[in-house]
PDB file of C-alpha atoms in Angstrom:
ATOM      1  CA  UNK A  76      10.925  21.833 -16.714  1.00 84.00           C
ATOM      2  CA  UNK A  77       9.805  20.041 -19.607  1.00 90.00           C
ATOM      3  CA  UNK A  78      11.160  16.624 -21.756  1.00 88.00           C
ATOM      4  CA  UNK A  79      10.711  15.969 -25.111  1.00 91.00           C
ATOM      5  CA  UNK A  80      10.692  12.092 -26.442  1.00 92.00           C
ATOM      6  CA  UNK A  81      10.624  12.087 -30.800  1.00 92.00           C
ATOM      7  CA  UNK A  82       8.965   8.762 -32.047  1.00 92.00           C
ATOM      8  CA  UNK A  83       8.651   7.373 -35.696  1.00 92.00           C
ATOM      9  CA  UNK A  84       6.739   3.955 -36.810  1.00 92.00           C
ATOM     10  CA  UNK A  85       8.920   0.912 -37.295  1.00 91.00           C
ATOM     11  CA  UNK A  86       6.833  -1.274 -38.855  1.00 91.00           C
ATOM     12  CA  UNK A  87       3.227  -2.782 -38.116  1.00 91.00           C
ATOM     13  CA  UNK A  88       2.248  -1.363 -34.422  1.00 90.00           C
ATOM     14  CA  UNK A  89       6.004  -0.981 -33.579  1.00 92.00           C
ATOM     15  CA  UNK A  90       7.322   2.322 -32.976  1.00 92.00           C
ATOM     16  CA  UNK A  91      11.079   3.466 -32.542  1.00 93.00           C
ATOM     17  CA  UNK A  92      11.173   6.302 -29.609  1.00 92.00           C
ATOM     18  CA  UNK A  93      14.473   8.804 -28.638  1.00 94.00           C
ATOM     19  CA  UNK A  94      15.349  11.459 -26.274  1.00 92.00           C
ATOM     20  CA  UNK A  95      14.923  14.467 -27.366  1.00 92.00           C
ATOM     21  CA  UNK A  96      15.633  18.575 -26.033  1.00 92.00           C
ATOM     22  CA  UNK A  97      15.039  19.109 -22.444  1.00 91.00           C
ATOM     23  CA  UNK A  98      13.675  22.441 -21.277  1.00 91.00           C
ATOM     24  CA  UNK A  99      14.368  24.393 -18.482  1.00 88.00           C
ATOM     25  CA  UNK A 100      13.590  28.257 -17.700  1.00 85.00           C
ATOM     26  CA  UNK A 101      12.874  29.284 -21.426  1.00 84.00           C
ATOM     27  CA  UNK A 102      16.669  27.464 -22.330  1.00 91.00           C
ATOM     28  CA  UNK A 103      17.143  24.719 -24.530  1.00 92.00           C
ATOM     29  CA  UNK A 104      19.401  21.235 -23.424  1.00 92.00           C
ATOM     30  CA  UNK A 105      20.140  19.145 -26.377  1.00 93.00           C
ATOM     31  CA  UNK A 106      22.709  17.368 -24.474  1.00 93.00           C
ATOM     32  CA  UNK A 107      20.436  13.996 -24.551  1.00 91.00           C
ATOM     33  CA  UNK A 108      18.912  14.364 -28.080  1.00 92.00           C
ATOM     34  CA  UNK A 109      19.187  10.899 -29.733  1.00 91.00           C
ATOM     35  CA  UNK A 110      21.522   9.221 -26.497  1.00 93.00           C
ATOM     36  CA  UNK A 111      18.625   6.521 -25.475  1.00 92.00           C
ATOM     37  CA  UNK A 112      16.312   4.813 -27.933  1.00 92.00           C
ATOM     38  CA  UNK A 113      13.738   2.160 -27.699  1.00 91.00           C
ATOM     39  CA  UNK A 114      11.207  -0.244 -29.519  1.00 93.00           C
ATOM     40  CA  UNK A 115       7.594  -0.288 -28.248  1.00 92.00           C
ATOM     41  CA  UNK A 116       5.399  -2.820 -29.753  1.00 93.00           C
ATOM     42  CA  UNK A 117       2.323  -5.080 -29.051  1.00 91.00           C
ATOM     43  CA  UNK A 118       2.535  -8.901 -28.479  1.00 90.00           C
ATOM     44  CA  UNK A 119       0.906 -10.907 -30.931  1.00 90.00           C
ATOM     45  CA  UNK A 120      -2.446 -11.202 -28.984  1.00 84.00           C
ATOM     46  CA  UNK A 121      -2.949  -7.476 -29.610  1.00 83.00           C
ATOM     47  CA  UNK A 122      -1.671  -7.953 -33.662  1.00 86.00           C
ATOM     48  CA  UNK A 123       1.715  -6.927 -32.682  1.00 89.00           C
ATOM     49  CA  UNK A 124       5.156  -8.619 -33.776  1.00 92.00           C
ATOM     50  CA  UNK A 125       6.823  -8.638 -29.816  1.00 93.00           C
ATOM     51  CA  UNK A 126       9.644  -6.704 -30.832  1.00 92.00           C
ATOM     52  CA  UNK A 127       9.558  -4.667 -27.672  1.00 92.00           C
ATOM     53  CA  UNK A 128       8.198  -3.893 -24.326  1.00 92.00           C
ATOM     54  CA  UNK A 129       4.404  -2.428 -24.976  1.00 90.00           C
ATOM     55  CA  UNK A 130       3.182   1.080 -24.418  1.00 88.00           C
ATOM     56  CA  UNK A 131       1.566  -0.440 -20.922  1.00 87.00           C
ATOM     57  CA  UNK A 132       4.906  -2.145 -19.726  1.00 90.00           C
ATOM     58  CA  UNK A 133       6.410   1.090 -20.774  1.00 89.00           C
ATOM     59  CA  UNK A 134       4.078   2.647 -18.094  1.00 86.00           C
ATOM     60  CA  UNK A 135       4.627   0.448 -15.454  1.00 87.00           C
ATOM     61  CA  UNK A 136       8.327   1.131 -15.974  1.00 89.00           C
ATOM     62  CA  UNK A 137       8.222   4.463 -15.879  1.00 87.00           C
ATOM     63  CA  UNK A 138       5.601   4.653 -12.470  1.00 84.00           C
ATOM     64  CA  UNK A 139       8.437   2.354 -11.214  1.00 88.00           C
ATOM     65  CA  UNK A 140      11.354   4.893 -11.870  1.00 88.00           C
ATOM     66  CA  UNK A 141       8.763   7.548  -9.683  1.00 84.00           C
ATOM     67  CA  UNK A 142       8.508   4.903  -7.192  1.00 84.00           C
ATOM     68  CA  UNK A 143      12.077   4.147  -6.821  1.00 88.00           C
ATOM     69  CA  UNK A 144      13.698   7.733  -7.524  1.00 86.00           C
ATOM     70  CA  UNK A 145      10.691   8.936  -4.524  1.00 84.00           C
ATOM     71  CA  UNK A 146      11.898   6.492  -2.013  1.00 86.00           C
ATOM     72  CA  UNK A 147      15.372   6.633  -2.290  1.00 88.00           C
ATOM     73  CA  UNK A 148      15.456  10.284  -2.145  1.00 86.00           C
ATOM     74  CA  UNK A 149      12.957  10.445   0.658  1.00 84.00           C
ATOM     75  CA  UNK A 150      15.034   7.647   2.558  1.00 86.00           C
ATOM     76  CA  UNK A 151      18.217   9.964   1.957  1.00 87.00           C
ATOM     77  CA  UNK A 152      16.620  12.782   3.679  1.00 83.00           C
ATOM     78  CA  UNK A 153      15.457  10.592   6.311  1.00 83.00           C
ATOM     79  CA  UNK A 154      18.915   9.344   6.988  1.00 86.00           C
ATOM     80  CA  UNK A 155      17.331   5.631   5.802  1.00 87.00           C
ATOM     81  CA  UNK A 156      20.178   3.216   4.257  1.00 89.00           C
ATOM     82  CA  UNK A 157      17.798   1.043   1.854  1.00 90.00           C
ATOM     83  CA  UNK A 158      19.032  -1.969   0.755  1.00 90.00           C
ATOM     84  CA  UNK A 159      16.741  -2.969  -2.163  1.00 90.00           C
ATOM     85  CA  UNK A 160      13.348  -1.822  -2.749  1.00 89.00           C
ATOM     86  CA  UNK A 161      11.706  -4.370  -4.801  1.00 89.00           C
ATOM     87  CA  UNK A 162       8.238  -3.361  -6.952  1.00 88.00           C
ATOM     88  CA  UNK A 163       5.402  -5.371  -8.819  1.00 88.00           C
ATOM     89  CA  UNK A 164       2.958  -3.211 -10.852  1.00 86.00           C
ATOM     90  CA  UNK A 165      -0.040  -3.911 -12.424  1.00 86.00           C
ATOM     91  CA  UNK A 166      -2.277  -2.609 -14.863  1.00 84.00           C
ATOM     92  CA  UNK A 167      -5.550  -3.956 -15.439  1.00 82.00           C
ATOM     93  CA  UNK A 168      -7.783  -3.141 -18.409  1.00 80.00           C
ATOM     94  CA  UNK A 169     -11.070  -4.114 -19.748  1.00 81.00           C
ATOM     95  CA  UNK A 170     -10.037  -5.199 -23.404  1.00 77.00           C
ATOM     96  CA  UNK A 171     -14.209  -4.665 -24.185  1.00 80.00           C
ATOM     97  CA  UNK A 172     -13.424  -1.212 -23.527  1.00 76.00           C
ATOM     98  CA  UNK A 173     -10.162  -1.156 -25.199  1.00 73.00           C
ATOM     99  CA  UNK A 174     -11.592  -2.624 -28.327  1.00 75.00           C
ATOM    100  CA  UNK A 175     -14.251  -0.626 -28.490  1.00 78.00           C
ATOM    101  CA  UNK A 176     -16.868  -3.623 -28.364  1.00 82.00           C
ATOM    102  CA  UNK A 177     -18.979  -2.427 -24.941  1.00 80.00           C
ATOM    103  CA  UNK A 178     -19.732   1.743 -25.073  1.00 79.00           C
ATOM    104  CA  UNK A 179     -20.476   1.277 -21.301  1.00 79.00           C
ATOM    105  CA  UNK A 180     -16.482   0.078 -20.082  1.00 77.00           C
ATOM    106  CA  UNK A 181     -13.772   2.489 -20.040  1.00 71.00           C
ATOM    107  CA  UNK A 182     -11.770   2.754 -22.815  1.00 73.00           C
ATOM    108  CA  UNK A 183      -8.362   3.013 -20.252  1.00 71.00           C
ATOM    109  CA  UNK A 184      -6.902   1.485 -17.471  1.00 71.00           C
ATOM    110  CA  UNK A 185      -9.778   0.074 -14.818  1.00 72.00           C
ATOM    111  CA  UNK A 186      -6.916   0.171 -11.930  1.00 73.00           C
ATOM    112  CA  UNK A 187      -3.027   0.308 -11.651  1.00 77.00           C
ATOM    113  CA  UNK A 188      -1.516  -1.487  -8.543  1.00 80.00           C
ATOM    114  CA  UNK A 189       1.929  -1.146  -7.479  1.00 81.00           C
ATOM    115  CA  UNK A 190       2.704  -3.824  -4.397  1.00 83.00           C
ATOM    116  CA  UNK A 191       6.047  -2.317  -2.856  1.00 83.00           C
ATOM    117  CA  UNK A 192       8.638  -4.059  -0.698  1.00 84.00           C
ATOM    118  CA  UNK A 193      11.618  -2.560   1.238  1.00 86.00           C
ATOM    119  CA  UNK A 194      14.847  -4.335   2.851  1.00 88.00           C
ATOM    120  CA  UNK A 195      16.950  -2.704   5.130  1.00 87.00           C
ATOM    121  CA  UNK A 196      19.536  -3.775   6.952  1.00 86.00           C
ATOM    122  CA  UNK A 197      19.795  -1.075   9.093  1.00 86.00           C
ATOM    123  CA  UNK A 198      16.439   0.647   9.743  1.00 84.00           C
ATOM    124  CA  UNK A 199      13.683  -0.379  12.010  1.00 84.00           C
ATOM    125  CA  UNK A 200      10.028  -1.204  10.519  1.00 79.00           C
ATOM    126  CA  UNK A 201       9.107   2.127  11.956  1.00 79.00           C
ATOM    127  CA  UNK A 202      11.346   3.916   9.622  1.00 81.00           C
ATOM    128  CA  UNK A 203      10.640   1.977   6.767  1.00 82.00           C
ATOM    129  CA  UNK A 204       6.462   2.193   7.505  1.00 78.00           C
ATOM    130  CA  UNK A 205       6.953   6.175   8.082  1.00 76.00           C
ATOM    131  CA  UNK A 206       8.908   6.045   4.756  1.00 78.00           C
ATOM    132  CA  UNK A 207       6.268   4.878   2.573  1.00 72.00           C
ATOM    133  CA  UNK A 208       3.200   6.457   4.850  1.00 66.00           C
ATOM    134  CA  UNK A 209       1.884   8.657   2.016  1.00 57.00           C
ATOM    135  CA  UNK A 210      -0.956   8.472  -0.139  1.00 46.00           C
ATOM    136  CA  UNK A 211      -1.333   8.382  -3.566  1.00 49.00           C
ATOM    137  CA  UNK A 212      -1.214  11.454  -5.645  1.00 54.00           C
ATOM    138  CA  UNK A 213      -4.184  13.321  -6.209  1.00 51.00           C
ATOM    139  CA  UNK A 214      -3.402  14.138  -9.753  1.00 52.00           C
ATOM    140  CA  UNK A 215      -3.925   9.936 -10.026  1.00 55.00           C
ATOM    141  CA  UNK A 216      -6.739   9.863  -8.673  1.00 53.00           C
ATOM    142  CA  UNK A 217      -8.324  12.503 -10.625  1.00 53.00           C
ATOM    143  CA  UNK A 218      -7.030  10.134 -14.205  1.00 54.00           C
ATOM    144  CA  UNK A 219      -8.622   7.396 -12.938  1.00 53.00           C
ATOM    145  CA  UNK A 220     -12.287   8.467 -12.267  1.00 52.00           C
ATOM    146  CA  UNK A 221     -12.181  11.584 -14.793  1.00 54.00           C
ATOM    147  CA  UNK A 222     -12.212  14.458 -12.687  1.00 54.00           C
ATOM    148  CA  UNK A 223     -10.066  17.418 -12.115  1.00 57.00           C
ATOM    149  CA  UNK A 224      -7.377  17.217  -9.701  1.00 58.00           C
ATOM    150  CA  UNK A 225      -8.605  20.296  -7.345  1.00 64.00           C
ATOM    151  CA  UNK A 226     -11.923  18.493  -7.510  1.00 67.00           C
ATOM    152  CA  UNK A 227     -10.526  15.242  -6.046  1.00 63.00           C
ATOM    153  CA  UNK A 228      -8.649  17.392  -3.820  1.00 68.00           C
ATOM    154  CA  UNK A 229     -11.706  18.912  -2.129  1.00 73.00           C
ATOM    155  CA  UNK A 230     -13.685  15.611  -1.799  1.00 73.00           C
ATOM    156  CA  UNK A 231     -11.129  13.687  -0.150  1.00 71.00           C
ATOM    157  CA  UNK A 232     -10.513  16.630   2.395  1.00 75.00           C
ATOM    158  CA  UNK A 233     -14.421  16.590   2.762  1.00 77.00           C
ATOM    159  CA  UNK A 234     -14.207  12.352   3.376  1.00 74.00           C
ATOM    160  CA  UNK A 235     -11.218  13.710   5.863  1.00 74.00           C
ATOM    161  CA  UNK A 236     -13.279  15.999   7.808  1.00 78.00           C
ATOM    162  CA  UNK A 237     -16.562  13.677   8.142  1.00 78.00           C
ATOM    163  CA  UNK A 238     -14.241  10.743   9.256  1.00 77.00           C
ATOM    164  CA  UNK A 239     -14.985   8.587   6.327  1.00 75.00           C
ATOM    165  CA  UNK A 240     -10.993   8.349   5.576  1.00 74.00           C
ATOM    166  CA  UNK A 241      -9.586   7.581   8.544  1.00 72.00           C
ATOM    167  CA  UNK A 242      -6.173   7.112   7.599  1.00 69.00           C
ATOM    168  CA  UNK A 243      -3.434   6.755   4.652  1.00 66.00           C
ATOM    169  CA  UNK A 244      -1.555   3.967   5.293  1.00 66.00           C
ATOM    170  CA  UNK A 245       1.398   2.126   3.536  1.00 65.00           C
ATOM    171  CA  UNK A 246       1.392  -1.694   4.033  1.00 68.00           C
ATOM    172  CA  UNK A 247       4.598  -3.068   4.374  1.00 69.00           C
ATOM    173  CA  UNK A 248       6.043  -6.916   3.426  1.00 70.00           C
ATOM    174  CA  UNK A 249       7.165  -8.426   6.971  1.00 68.00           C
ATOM    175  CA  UNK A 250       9.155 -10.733   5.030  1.00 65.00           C
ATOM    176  CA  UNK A 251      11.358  -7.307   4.585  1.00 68.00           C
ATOM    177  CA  UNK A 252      11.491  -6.274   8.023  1.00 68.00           C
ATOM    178  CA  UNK A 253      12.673  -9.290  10.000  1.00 69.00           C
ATOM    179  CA  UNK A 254       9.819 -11.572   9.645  1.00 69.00           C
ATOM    180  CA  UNK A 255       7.530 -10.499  13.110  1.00 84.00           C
ATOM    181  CA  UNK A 256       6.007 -13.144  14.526  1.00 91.00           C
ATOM    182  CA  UNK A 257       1.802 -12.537  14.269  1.00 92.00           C
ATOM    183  CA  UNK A 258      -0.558 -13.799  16.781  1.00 95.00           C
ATOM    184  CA  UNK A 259      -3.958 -13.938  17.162  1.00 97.00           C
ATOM    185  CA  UNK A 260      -4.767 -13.626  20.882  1.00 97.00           C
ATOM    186  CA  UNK A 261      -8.363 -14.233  22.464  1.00 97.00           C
ATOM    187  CA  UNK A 262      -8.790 -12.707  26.055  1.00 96.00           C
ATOM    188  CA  UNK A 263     -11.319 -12.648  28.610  1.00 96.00           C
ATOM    189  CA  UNK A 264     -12.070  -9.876  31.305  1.00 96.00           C
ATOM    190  CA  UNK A 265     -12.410 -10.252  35.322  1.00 95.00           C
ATOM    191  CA  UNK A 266     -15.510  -9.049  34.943  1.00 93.00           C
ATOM    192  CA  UNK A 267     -18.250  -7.383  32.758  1.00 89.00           C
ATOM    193  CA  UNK A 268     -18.436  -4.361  34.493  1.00 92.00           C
ATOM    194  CA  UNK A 269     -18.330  -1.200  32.459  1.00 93.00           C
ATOM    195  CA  UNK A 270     -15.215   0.023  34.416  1.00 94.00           C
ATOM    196  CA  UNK A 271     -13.340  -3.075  32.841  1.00 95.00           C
ATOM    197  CA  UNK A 272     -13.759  -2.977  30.053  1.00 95.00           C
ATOM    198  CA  UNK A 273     -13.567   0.331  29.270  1.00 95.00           C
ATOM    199  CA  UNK A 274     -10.232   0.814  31.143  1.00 95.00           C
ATOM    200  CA  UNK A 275      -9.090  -2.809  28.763  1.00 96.00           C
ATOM    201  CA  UNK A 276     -10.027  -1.107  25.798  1.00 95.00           C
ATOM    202  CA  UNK A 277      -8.123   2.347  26.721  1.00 95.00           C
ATOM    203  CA  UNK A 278      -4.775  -0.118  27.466  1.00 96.00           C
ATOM    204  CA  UNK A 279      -5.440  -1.950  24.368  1.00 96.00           C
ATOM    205  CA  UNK A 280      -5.343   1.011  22.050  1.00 94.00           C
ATOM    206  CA  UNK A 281      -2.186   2.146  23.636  1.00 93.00           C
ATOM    207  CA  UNK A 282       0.003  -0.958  23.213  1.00 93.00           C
ATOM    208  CA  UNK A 283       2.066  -0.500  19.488  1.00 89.00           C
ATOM    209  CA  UNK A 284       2.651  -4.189  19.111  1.00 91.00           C
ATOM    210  CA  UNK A 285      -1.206  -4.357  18.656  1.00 94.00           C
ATOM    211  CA  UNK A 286      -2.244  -4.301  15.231  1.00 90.00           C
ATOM    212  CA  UNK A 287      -5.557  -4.760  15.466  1.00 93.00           C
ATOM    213  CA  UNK A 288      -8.060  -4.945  18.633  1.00 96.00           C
ATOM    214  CA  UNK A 289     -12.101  -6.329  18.877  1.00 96.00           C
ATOM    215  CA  UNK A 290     -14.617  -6.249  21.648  1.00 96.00           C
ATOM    216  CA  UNK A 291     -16.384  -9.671  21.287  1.00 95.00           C
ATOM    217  CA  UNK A 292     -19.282 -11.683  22.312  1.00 91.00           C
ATOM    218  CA  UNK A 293     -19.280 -15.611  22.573  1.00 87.00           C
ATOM    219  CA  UNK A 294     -17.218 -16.890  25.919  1.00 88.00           C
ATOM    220  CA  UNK A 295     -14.462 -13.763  25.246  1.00 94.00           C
ATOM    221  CA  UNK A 296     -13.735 -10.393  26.030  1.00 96.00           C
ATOM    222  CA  UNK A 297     -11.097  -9.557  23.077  1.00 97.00           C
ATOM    223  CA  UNK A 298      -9.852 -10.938  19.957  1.00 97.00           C
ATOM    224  CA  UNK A 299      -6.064  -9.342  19.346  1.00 97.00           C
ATOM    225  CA  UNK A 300      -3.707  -9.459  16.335  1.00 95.00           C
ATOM    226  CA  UNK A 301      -0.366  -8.815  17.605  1.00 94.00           C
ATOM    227  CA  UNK A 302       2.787  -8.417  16.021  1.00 91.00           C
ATOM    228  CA  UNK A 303       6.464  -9.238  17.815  1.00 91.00           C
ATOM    229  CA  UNK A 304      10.501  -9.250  16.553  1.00 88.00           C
ATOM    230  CA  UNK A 305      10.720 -12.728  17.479  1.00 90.00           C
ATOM    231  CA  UNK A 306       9.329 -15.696  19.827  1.00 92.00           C
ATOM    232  CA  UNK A 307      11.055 -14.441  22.841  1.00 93.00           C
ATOM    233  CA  UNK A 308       9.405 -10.563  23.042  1.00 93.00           C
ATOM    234  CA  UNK A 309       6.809 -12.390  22.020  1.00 94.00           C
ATOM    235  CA  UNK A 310       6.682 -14.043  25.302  1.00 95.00           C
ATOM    236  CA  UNK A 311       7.756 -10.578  27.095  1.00 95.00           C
ATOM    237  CA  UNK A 312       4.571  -9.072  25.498  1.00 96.00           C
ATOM    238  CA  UNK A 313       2.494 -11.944  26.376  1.00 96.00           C
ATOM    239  CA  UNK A 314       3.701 -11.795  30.348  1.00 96.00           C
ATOM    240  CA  UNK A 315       3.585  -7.828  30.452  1.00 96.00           C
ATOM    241  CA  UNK A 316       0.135  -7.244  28.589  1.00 96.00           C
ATOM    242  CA  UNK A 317      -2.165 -10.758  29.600  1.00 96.00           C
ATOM    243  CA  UNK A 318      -0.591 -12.332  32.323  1.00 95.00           C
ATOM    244  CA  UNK A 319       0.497  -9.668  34.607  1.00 95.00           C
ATOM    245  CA  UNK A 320      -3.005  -7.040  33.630  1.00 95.00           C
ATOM    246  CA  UNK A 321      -4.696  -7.395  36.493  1.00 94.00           C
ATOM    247  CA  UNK A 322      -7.980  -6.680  34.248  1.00 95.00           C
ATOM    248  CA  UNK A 323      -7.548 -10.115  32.559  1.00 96.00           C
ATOM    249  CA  UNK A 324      -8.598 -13.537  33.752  1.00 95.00           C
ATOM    250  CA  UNK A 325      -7.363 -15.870  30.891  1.00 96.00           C
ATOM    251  CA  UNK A 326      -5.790 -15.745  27.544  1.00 96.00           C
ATOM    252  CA  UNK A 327      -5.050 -18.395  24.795  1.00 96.00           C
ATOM    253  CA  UNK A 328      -2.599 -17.345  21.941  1.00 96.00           C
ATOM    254  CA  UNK A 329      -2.838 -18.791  18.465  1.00 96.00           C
ATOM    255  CA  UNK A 330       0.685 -18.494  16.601  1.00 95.00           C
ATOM    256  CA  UNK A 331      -0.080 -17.259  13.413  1.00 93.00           C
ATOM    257  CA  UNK A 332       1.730 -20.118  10.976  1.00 91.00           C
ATOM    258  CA  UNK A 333       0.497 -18.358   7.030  1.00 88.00           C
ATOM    259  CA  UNK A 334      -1.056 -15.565   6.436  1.00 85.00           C
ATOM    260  CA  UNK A 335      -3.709 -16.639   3.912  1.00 87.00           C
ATOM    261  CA  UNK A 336      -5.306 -13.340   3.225  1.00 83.00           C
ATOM    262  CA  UNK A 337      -5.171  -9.865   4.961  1.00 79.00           C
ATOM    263  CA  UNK A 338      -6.445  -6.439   4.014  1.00 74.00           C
ATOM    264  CA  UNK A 339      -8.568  -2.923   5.309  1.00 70.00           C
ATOM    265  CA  UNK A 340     -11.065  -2.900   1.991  1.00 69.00           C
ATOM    266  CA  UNK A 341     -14.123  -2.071   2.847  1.00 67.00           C
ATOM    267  CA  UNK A 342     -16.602  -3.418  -0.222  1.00 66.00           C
ATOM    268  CA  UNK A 343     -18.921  -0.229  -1.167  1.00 59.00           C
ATOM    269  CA  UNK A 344     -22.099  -2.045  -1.186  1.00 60.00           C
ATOM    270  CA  UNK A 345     -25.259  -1.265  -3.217  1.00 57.00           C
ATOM    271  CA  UNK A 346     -28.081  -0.694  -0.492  1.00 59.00           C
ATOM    272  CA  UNK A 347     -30.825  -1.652  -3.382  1.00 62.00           C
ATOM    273  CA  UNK A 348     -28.835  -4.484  -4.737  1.00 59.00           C
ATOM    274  CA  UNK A 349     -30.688  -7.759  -3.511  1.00 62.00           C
ATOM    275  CA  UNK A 350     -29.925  -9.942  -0.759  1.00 58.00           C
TER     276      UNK A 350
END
């Protein structure tokens, strides 16, 4: 299927854009020719006169009609009653590049970011974190770093295969999802013995509520980021996984109050780069 948009100039860097024909199967649809129109324009930093939304705005728009028209028809099939699904998008640019003042700095976008937030009154955080569990289009991928999208394709398989990419995950707003309470937990084993602690680690790994698990040094076994519906499973998951494992001889839990900063970015760091 193909869409057709007919554009004229309108003055300065504005431009005056309709619908046009759509095309399906060889046939013709003229149904929408001339039924939605819209100014584009530049604000008056980039010479423009601000009479309408710019060609990047008009991007972010349209990523954010994918966005929602993807997740509402992937919640329908999931039988998942969304409430609102909220997005901010972001496109960031070198204007160097843009310009053409610096050869060496893309000309494009350096990185588009879409943060995405989900309310439901109805589904759990499981469904909602299954819903939006998918990675980002190859064919994205492949615009951004200027290959071809079988190429980027093959090489993430290959990072796949060789355990590089562990995972595609969605990260989801708990301010959407009831709010969880978050606690960081620091444990200490009975004992050091190799038995422990690798039978602690094999329960740790198995708990869901456990977002994140470390073997430490320094006076502690374990430090644990947990995640509960509310203060009282909270203390449910505290009795059943610290104070009644027979593999653990104290515990202290830190409430988590704000989280300042979290994230899974790993920096790709230059080995020759100095110290």
């Amino acid at each position: 299927m193909s869409f057709q948009v007919t554009a004229r100039s309108h003055g300065g860097l504005a431009v005056r854009a309709e619908t046009g024909s759509s095309f399906q199967n060889g046939k013709e649809d003229r149904s929408r020719v001339g039924k939605f129109s819209n100014i584009g324009d530049e604000p008056p930093g980039l010479l423009g006169t601000d009479r309408g939304m710019s060609p990047t705005e008009y991007i972010l728009q349209a990523l954010a009609g994918c966005y929602t028209a993807s997740l509402t028809l992937m919640a329908a099939e999931k039988g998942v009653e969304l409430d609102l699904i909220e997005l901010d998008l972001y496109f960031d640019i070198d204007m160097k590049g843009f310009l053409g003042l610096d050869k060496n700095v893309r000309k494009g976008a350096k990185g588009i970011r879409v943060d995405v937030r989900l309310k439901s009154s109805t589904a759990s955080y499981e469904q909602l974190e299954e819903l939006i569990n998918n990675r980002l289009p190859h064919s994205a991928i492949a615009e951004k770093i200027g290959l071809s999208t079988p190429s980027v394709q093959r090489r993430i398989s290959r990072l796949e295969e060789k355990g590089v990419i562990r995972a595609n995950i969605a990260v989801i707003d708990p301010s959407h999802v009831g709010n969880p309470v978050t606690a960081v937990i620091e444990s200490r084993l009975v004992e050091d013995r190799s038995i422990v602690m690798d039978r602690a680690k094999r329960y740790f790994r198995s708990v869901d509520e456990i977002q994140q698990c470390y073997f430490v040094n320094g006076g502690v076994s374990f430090i644990i980021i947990m995640i509960a519906r509310d203060l009282q499973h909270f203390e449910r998951l505290v009795r059943q996984h610290f104070a009644d494992n027979q593999d653990i001889l104290t515990y202290r839990t830190l409430i988590v109050l704000d989280t300042v900063k979290t994230g899974m970015n790993v920096p790709l760091f230059d080995p020759e780069a100095p110290a």
